[in-house]
PDB file of C-alpha atoms in Angstrom:
ATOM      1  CA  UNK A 144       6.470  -2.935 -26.359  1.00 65.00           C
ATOM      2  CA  UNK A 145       8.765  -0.425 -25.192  1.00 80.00           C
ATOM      3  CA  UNK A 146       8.105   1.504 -21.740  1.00 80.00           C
ATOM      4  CA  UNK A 147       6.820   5.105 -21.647  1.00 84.00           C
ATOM      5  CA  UNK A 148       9.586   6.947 -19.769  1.00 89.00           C
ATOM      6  CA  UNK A 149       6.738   9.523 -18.524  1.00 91.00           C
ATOM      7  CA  UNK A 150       5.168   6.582 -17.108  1.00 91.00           C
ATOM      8  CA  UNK A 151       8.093   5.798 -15.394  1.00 91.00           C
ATOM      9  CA  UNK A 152       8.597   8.683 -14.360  1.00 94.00           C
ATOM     10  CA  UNK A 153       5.451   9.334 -12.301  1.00 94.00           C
ATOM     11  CA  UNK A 154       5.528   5.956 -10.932  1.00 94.00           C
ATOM     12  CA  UNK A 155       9.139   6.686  -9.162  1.00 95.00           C
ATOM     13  CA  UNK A 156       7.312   9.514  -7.862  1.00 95.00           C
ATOM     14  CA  UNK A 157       4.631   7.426  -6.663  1.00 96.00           C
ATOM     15  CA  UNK A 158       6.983   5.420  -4.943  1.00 96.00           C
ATOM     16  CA  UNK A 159       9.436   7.281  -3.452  1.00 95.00           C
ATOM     17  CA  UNK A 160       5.975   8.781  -1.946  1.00 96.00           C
ATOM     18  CA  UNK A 161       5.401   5.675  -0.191  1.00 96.00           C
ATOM     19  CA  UNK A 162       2.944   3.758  -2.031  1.00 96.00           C
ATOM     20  CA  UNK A 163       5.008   0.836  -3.344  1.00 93.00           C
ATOM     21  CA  UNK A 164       2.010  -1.920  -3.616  1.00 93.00           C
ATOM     22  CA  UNK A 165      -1.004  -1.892  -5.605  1.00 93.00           C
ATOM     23  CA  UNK A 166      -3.204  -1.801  -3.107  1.00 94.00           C
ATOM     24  CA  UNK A 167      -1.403   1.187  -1.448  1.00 95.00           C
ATOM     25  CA  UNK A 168      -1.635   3.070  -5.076  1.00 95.00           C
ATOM     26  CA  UNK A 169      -5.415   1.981  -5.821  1.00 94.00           C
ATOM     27  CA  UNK A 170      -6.527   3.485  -2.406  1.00 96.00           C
ATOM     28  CA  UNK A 171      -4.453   6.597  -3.191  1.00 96.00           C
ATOM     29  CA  UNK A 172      -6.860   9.930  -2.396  1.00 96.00           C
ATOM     30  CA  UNK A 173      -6.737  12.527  -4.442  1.00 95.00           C
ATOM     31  CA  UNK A 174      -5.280  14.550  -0.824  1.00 96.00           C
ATOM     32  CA  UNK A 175      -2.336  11.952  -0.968  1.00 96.00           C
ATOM     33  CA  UNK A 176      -1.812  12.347  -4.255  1.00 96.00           C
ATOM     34  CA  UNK A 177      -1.692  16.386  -3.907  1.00 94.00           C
ATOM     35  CA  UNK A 178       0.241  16.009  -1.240  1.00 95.00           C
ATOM     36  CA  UNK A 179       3.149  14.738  -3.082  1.00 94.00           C
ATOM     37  CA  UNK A 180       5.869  17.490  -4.514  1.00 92.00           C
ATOM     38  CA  UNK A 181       6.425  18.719  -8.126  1.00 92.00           C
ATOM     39  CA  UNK A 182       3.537  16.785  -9.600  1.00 94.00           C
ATOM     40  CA  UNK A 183       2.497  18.362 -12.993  1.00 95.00           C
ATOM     41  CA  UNK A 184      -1.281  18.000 -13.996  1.00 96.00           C
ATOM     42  CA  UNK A 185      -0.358  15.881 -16.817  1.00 95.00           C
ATOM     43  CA  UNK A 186       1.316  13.737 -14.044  1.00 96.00           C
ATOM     44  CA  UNK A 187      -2.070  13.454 -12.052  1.00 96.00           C
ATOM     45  CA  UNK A 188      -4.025  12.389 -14.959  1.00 95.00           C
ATOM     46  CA  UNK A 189      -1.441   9.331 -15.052  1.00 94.00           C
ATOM     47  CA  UNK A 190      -1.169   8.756 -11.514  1.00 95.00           C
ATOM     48  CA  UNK A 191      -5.152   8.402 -11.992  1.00 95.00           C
ATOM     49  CA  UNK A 192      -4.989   6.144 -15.113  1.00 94.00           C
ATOM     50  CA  UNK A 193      -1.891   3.888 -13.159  1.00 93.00           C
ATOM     51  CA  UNK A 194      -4.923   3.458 -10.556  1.00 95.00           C
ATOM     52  CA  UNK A 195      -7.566   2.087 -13.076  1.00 94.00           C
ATOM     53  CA  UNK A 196      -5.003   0.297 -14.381  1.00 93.00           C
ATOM     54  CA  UNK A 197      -3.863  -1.620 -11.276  1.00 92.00           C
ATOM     55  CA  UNK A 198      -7.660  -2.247 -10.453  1.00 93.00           C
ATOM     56  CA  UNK A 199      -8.190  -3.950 -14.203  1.00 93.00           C
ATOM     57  CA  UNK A 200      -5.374  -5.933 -13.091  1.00 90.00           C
ATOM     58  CA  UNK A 201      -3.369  -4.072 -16.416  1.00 90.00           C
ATOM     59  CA  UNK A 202      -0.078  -2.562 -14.904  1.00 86.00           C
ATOM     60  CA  UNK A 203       2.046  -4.187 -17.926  1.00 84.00           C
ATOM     61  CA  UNK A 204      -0.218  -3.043 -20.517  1.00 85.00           C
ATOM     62  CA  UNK A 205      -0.087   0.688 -18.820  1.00 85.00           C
ATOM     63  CA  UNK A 206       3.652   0.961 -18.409  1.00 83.00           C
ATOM     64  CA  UNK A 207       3.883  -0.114 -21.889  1.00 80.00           C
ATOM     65  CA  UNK A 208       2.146   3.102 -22.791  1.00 75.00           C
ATOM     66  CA  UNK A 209      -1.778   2.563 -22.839  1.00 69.00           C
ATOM     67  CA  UNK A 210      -2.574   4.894 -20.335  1.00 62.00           C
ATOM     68  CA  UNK A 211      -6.274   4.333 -20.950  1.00 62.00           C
ATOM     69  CA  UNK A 212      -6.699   0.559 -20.159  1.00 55.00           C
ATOM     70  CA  UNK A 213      -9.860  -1.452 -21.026  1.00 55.00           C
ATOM     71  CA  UNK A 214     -12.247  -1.253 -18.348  1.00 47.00           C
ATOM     72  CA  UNK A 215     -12.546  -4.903 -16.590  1.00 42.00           C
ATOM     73  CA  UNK A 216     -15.082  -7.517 -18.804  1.00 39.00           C
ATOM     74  CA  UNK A 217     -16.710  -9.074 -15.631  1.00 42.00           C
ATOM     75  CA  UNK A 218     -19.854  -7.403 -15.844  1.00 40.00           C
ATOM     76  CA  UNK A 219     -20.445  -7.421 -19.548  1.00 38.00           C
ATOM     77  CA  UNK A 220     -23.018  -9.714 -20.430  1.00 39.00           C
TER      78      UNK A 220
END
């Protein structure tokens, strides 16, 4: 699985905004997040998929290019 060099990217603009944790990038608002300089659209939209996927506990799954993790199984039945 290669890494998605938009994905990496984006997250090197997440940290170098300050949120260098998971929890710091899950509670991310969507004022922090436009807050932050020469974010695209496109890199919103993965900025909001990174933050699913560090709640579904899939960050290796998302930097390998599935930007549109599984949603967690815990409440299937």
């Amino acid at each position: 699985m290669a890494v998605n060099p938009k994905v990496v990217k984006v997250l090197n603009k997440v940290l170098d905004a300050g949120f260098t944790d998971e929890k710091a990038i899950a509670a991310m608002t969507m004022d922090d997040i436009l807050t932050m300089q020469g974010l695209t659209v496109a890199d919103i939209a993965l900025i909001n998929d990174l933050q699913k996927s560090v709640k579904a506990n899939k960050v290796i799954t998302f930097l390998g290019g599935d930007t549109n993790p599984a949603v967690s199984t815990k409440n299937e039945n």
